Coordinates of C-alpha atoms in Angstrom, one line a residue:
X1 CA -15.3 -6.9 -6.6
X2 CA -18.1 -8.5 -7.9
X3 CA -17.0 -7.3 -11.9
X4 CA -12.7 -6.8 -12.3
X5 CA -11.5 -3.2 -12.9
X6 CA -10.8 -3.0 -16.7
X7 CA -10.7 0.7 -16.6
X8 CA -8.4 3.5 -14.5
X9 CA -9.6 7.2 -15.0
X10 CA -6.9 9.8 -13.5
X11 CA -8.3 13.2 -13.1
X12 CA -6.0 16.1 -12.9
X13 CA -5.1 19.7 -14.3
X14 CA -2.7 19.0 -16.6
X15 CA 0.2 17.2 -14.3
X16 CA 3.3 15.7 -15.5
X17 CA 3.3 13.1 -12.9
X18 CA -0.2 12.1 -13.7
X19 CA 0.4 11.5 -17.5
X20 CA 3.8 9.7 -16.6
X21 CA 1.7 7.2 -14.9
X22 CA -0.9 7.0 -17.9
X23 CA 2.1 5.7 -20.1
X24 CA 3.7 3.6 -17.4
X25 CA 1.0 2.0 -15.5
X26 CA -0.7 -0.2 -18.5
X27 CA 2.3 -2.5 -19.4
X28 CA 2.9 -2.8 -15.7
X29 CA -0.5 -3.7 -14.3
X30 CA -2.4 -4.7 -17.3
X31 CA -4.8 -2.4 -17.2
X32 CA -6.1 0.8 -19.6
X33 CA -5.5 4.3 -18.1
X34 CA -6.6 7.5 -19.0
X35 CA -5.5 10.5 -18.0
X36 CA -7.8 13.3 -18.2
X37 CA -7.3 17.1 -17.9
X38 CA -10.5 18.3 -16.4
X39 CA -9.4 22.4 -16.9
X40 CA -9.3 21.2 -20.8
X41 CA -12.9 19.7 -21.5
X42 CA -16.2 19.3 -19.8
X43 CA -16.1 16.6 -16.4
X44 CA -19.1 14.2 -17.5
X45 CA -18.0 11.1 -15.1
X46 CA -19.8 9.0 -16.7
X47 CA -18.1 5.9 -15.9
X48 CA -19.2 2.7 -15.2
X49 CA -18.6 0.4 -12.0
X50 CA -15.3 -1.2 -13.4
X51 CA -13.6 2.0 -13.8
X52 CA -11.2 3.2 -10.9
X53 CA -11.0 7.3 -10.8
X54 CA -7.8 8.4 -9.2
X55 CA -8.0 12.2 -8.4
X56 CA -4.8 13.8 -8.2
X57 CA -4.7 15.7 -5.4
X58 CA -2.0 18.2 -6.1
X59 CA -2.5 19.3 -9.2
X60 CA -6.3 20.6 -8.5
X61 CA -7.1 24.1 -7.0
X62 CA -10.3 24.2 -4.3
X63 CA -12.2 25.5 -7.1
X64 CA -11.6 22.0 -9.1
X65 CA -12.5 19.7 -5.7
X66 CA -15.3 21.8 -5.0
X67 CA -16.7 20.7 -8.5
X68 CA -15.6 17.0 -8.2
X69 CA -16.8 16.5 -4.7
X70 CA -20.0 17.8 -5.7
X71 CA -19.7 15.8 -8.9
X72 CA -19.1 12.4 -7.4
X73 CA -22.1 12.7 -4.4
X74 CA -24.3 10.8 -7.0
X75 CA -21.9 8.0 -8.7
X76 CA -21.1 4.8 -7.2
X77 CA -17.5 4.5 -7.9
X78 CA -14.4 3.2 -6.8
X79 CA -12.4 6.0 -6.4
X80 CA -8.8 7.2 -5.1
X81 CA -7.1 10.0 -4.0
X82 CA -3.5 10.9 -5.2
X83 CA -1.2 13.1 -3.6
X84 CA 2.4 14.4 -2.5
X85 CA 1.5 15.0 1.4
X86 CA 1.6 12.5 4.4
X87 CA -0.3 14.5 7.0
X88 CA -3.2 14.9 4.5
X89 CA -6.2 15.5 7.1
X90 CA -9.0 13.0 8.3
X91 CA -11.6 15.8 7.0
X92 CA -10.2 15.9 3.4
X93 CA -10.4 12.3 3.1
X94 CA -13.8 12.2 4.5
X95 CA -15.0 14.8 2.3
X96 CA -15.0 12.7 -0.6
X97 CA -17.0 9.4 -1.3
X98 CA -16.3 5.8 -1.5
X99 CA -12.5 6.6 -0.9
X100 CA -11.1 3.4 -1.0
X101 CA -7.5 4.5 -1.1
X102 CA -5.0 7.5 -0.4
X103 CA -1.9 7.2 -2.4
X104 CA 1.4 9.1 -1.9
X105 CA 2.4 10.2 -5.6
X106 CA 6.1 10.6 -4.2
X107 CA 6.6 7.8 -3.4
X108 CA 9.0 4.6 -5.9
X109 CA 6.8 3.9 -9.2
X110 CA 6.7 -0.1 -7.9
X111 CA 4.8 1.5 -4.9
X112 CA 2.1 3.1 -6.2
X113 CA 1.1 0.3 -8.9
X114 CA 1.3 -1.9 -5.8
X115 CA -1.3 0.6 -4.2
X116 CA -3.3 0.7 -7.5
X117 CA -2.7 -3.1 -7.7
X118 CA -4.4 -3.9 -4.3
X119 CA -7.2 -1.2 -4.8
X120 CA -8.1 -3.4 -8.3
X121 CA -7.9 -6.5 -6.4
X122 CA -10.6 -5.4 -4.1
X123 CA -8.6 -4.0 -1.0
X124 CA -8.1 -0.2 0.0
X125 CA -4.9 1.5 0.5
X126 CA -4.5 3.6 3.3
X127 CA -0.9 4.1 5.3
X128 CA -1.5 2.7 9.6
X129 CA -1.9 6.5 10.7
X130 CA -4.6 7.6 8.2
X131 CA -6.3 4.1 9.0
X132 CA -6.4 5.0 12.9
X133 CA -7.0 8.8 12.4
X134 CA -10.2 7.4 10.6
X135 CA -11.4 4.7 13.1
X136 CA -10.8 7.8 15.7
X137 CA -12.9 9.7 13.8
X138 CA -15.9 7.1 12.9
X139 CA -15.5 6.4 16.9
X140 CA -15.7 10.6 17.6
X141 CA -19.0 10.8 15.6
X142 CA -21.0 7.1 16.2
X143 CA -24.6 7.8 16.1
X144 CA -26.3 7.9 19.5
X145 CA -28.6 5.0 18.1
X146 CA -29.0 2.8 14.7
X147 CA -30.6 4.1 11.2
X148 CA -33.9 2.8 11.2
X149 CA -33.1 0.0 8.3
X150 CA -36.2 0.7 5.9
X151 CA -33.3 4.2 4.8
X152 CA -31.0 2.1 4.0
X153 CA -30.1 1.9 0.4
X154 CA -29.6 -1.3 -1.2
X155 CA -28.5 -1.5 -4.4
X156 CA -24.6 -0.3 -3.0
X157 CA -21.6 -2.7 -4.9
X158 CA -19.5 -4.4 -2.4
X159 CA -16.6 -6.4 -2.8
X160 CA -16.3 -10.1 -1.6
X161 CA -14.0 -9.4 0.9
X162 CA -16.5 -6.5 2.3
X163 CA -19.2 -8.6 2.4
X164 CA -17.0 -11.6 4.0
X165 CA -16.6 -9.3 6.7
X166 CA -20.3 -8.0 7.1
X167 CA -20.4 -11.7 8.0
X168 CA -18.2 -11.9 10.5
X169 CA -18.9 -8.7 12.2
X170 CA -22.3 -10.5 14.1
X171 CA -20.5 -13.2 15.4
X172 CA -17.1 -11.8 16.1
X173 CA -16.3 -9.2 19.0
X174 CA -12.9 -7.6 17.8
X175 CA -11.4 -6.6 14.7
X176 CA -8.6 -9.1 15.5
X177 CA -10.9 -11.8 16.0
X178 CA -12.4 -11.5 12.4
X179 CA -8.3 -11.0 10.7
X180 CA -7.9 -14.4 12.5
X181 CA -10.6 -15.9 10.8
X182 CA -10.0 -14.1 7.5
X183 CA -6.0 -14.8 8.1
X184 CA -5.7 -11.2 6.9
X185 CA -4.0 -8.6 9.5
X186 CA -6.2 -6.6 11.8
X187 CA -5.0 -3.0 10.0
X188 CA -6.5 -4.3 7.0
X189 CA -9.6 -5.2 8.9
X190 CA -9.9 -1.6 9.6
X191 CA -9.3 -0.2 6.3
X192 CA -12.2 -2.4 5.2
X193 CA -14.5 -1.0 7.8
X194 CA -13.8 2.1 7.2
X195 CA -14.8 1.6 3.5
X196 CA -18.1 -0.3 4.3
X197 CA -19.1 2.6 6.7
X198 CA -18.7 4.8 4.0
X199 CA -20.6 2.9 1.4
X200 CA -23.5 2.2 3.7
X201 CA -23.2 5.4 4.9
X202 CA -23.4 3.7 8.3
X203 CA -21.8 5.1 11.7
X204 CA -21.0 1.7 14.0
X205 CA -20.7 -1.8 13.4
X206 CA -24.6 -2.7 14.6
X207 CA -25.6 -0.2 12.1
X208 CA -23.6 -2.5 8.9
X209 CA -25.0 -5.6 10.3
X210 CA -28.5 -4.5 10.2
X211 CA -27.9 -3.5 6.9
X212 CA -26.5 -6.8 6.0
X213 CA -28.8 -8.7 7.4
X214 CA -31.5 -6.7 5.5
X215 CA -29.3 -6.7 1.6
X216 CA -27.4 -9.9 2.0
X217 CA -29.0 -13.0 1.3
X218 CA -25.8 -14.8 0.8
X219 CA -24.1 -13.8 4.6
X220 CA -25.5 -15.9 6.9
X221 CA -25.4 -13.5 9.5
X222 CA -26.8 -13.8 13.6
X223 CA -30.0 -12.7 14.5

Protein backbone atom coordinates (compact mmCIF):
# COMPACT_ATOMS: atom_id res chain seq x y z
CA UNK A 1 0.00 0.00 0.00
CA UNK A 2 1.54 3.06 -0.81
CA UNK A 3 0.83 4.56 3.24
CA UNK A 4 0.73 1.33 6.09
CA UNK A 5 -2.61 0.69 7.77
CA UNK A 6 -2.33 2.30 11.30
CA UNK A 7 -6.00 2.16 11.78
CA UNK A 8 -8.82 -0.96 11.75
CA UNK A 9 -12.54 0.26 11.99
CA UNK A 10 -15.07 -2.74 12.71
CA UNK A 11 -18.59 -1.82 12.05
CA UNK A 12 -21.25 -3.88 13.60
CA UNK A 13 -24.61 -3.80 15.72
CA UNK A 14 -23.48 -4.40 18.88
CA UNK A 15 -21.76 -8.04 18.47
CA UNK A 16 -19.86 -9.84 21.01
CA UNK A 17 -17.53 -11.36 18.62
CA UNK A 18 -16.76 -8.08 17.10
CA UNK A 19 -15.71 -6.30 20.37
CA UNK A 20 -13.75 -9.58 21.42
CA UNK A 21 -11.59 -8.86 18.45
CA UNK A 22 -11.33 -5.03 19.31
CA UNK A 23 -9.52 -6.10 22.70
CA UNK A 24 -7.61 -9.07 21.16
CA UNK A 25 -6.49 -7.99 17.87
CA UNK A 26 -4.13 -4.77 18.94
CA UNK A 27 -1.46 -6.71 21.12
CA UNK A 28 -1.49 -9.30 18.46
CA UNK A 29 -1.06 -7.41 15.21
CA UNK A 30 0.08 -4.11 16.40
CA UNK A 31 -2.43 -2.27 15.24
CA UNK A 32 -5.41 0.24 16.87
CA UNK A 33 -9.03 -1.16 16.44
CA UNK A 34 -12.15 0.28 16.98
CA UNK A 35 -15.16 -1.21 17.27
CA UNK A 36 -18.09 0.74 16.43
CA UNK A 37 -21.87 0.12 17.00
CA UNK A 38 -23.41 1.78 14.12
CA UNK A 39 -27.35 1.27 15.73
CA UNK A 40 -25.73 3.41 18.77
CA UNK A 41 -24.48 6.76 16.96
CA UNK A 42 -24.52 8.44 13.65
CA UNK A 43 -22.29 6.39 10.66
CA UNK A 44 -19.99 9.38 9.42
CA UNK A 45 -17.09 7.15 7.71
CA UNK A 46 -14.95 9.52 7.65
CA UNK A 47 -11.86 7.77 7.61
CA UNK A 48 -8.86 8.24 5.97
CA UNK A 49 -6.93 5.85 3.37
CA UNK A 50 -4.84 4.04 6.25
CA UNK A 51 -7.90 2.85 7.96
CA UNK A 52 -9.11 -0.75 7.25
CA UNK A 53 -13.19 -1.05 7.82
CA UNK A 54 -14.23 -4.55 8.49
CA UNK A 55 -18.11 -4.88 8.32
CA UNK A 56 -19.42 -7.58 10.20
CA UNK A 57 -21.54 -9.30 8.35
CA UNK A 58 -23.76 -11.13 10.80
CA UNK A 59 -24.57 -8.93 13.14
CA UNK A 60 -26.21 -6.26 10.55
CA UNK A 61 -29.96 -6.43 9.38
CA UNK A 62 -30.63 -5.41 5.36
CA UNK A 63 -31.76 -2.27 6.66
CA UNK A 64 -28.00 -1.62 8.12
CA UNK A 65 -26.14 -2.85 4.62
CA UNK A 66 -28.55 -0.99 2.64
CA UNK A 67 -27.19 2.18 4.57
CA UNK A 68 -23.50 1.13 4.46
CA UNK A 69 -23.44 0.05 0.87
CA UNK A 70 -24.95 3.23 -0.08
CA UNK A 71 -22.57 4.82 2.40
CA UNK A 72 -19.33 3.48 1.06
CA UNK A 73 -20.17 4.19 -3.03
CA UNK A 74 -18.19 7.50 -2.45
CA UNK A 75 -15.09 6.55 -0.14
CA UNK A 76 -11.93 5.09 -1.27
CA UNK A 77 -11.30 2.57 1.29
CA UNK A 78 -9.88 -0.58 2.06
CA UNK A 79 -12.56 -2.48 3.28
CA UNK A 80 -13.55 -6.18 4.49
CA UNK A 81 -16.33 -8.19 5.00
CA UNK A 82 -16.76 -10.44 8.20
CA UNK A 83 -18.89 -13.25 8.54
CA UNK A 84 -19.98 -16.79 9.98
CA UNK A 85 -21.15 -18.38 6.38
CA UNK A 86 -18.93 -20.20 3.67
CA UNK A 87 -21.44 -20.15 0.77
CA UNK A 88 -21.76 -16.36 1.18
CA UNK A 89 -22.85 -15.45 -2.63
CA UNK A 90 -20.80 -13.91 -5.51
CA UNK A 91 -23.67 -11.07 -5.64
CA UNK A 92 -23.24 -10.05 -1.96
CA UNK A 93 -19.65 -9.66 -2.31
CA UNK A 94 -19.98 -7.82 -5.39
CA UNK A 95 -22.37 -5.57 -3.99
CA UNK A 96 -19.96 -3.83 -1.91
CA UNK A 97 -16.87 -1.74 -3.02
CA UNK A 98 -13.22 -2.21 -2.87
CA UNK A 99 -13.74 -5.61 -1.11
CA UNK A 100 -10.40 -6.74 -0.63
CA UNK A 101 -11.16 -9.49 1.69
CA UNK A 102 -14.08 -11.98 3.01
CA UNK A 103 -13.29 -13.29 6.37
CA UNK A 104 -14.96 -16.31 8.21
CA UNK A 105 -15.55 -14.88 11.87
CA UNK A 106 -15.77 -18.77 12.95
CA UNK A 107 -13.01 -19.63 12.19
CA UNK A 108 -9.36 -20.01 15.18
CA UNK A 109 -8.52 -16.38 16.45
CA UNK A 110 -4.77 -16.98 14.77
CA UNK A 111 -6.82 -17.25 11.46
CA UNK A 112 -8.50 -14.32 11.21
CA UNK A 113 -5.48 -11.96 12.38
CA UNK A 114 -3.58 -13.85 9.68
CA UNK A 115 -6.46 -12.70 7.29
CA UNK A 116 -6.37 -9.13 8.75
CA UNK A 117 -2.56 -9.51 8.76
CA UNK A 118 -2.32 -10.15 4.89
CA UNK A 119 -5.15 -7.54 4.06
CA UNK A 120 -2.68 -4.87 6.03
CA UNK A 121 0.24 -6.07 4.18
CA UNK A 122 -1.35 -5.21 0.91
CA UNK A 123 -2.85 -8.65 -0.20
CA UNK A 124 -6.72 -9.67 -0.21
CA UNK A 125 -8.24 -12.61 1.52
CA UNK A 126 -10.51 -14.53 -0.23
CA UNK A 127 -10.91 -18.69 0.33
CA UNK A 128 -10.10 -20.65 -3.60
CA UNK A 129 -13.98 -21.03 -4.23
CA UNK A 130 -15.07 -17.41 -3.67
CA UNK A 131 -11.81 -16.41 -5.74
CA UNK A 132 -13.16 -18.70 -8.79
CA UNK A 133 -16.86 -17.90 -8.21
CA UNK A 134 -15.62 -14.25 -8.87
CA UNK A 135 -13.32 -14.73 -11.95
CA UNK A 136 -16.58 -16.74 -13.20
CA UNK A 137 -18.43 -13.95 -12.69
CA UNK A 138 -16.03 -11.02 -14.00
CA UNK A 139 -15.73 -13.66 -17.17
CA UNK A 140 -19.96 -13.93 -17.21
CA UNK A 141 -20.24 -10.12 -17.47
CA UNK A 142 -16.82 -8.81 -19.63
CA UNK A 143 -17.80 -5.85 -21.52
CA UNK A 144 -18.38 -6.45 -25.32
CA UNK A 145 -15.59 -3.79 -25.83
CA UNK A 146 -13.00 -1.45 -23.70
CA UNK A 147 -14.05 1.95 -21.66
CA UNK A 148 -13.07 4.58 -23.81
CA UNK A 149 -9.90 5.65 -21.33
CA UNK A 150 -10.60 9.57 -21.12
CA UNK A 151 -13.71 7.81 -18.06
CA UNK A 152 -11.34 6.43 -16.42
CA UNK A 153 -10.64 7.81 -13.00
CA UNK A 154 -7.28 8.38 -11.89
CA UNK A 155 -6.69 9.38 -8.71
CA UNK A 156 -7.64 5.39 -7.38
CA UNK A 157 -4.85 4.13 -4.47
CA UNK A 158 -3.21 0.94 -5.47
CA UNK A 159 -0.97 -1.16 -3.77
CA UNK A 160 2.58 -2.10 -5.00
CA UNK A 161 1.79 -5.36 -5.58
CA UNK A 162 -1.41 -4.20 -7.74
CA UNK A 163 0.37 -2.08 -9.73
CA UNK A 164 3.35 -4.84 -10.15
CA UNK A 165 0.81 -6.73 -11.75
CA UNK A 166 -0.82 -3.97 -14.00
CA UNK A 167 2.73 -4.41 -15.35
CA UNK A 168 2.91 -7.63 -16.10
CA UNK A 169 -0.56 -8.10 -17.37
CA UNK A 170 0.72 -6.49 -21.16
CA UNK A 171 3.48 -8.64 -21.54
CA UNK A 172 2.29 -11.82 -19.89
CA UNK A 173 -0.54 -14.16 -21.42
CA UNK A 174 -1.75 -16.24 -18.29
CA UNK A 175 -2.24 -15.60 -14.75
CA UNK A 176 0.37 -18.35 -14.17
CA UNK A 177 2.81 -16.76 -16.24
CA UNK A 178 2.75 -13.41 -14.14
CA UNK A 179 2.83 -15.76 -10.39
CA UNK A 180 6.05 -17.18 -12.02
CA UNK A 181 7.40 -13.94 -12.39
CA UNK A 182 6.07 -12.52 -9.17
CA UNK A 183 7.08 -16.08 -7.48
CA UNK A 184 3.65 -15.69 -5.82
CA UNK A 185 0.89 -18.55 -6.56
CA UNK A 186 -1.54 -18.15 -9.42
CA UNK A 187 -4.77 -18.09 -6.77
CA UNK A 188 -3.32 -15.09 -5.36
CA UNK A 189 -2.85 -13.67 -8.86
CA UNK A 190 -6.56 -13.92 -9.10
CA UNK A 191 -7.48 -12.43 -5.97
CA UNK A 192 -5.44 -9.41 -6.99
CA UNK A 193 -7.31 -9.08 -10.26
CA UNK A 194 -10.24 -9.30 -8.98
CA UNK A 195 -9.40 -6.35 -6.60
CA UNK A 196 -7.89 -4.13 -9.49
CA UNK A 197 -11.13 -4.69 -11.55
CA UNK A 198 -12.97 -3.45 -8.90
CA UNK A 199 -10.96 -0.45 -8.11
CA UNK A 200 -10.78 0.63 -11.76
CA UNK A 201 -14.05 -0.39 -12.17
CA UNK A 202 -12.80 -2.20 -15.15
CA UNK A 203 -14.44 -5.55 -16.76
CA UNK A 204 -11.25 -7.53 -18.67
CA UNK A 205 -7.67 -7.33 -18.44
CA UNK A 206 -7.24 -4.93 -21.78
CA UNK A 207 -9.49 -2.60 -20.04
CA UNK A 208 -6.74 -2.41 -16.60
CA UNK A 209 -3.89 -2.08 -19.03
CA UNK A 210 -5.31 0.78 -20.79
CA UNK A 211 -5.85 2.33 -17.67
CA UNK A 212 -2.39 1.69 -16.56
CA UNK A 213 -0.80 2.72 -19.32
CA UNK A 214 -2.83 5.99 -19.07
CA UNK A 215 -2.23 6.54 -14.73
CA UNK A 216 1.08 4.76 -14.33
CA UNK A 217 4.07 6.51 -15.14
CA UNK A 218 6.19 4.16 -13.13
CA UNK A 219 4.91 0.62 -15.07
CA UNK A 220 6.59 0.39 -17.99
CA UNK A 221 3.94 -1.27 -19.65
CA UNK A 222 3.72 -2.51 -23.79
CA UNK A 223 2.28 -0.44 -26.24
Amino acid sequence: MSARVNEIIILSNHSTHAHALGYCVPPKLRVNVTVVDIASKPLKLDYNSNTLVIIDLSSLNPDSKALLQNKLKTKHLLLALMDNRENVTVSEITSWPNICGYINSDTGFDDICRAIQVILSGGTWFSPNIVSQLIAYYRENQASEDIIVHDYKSDIPLTTREKEILSALSTSTSNREIARQLFISETTIKSHLYNIFKKLNVKNRQQAINWAKLNLIDCHLGV
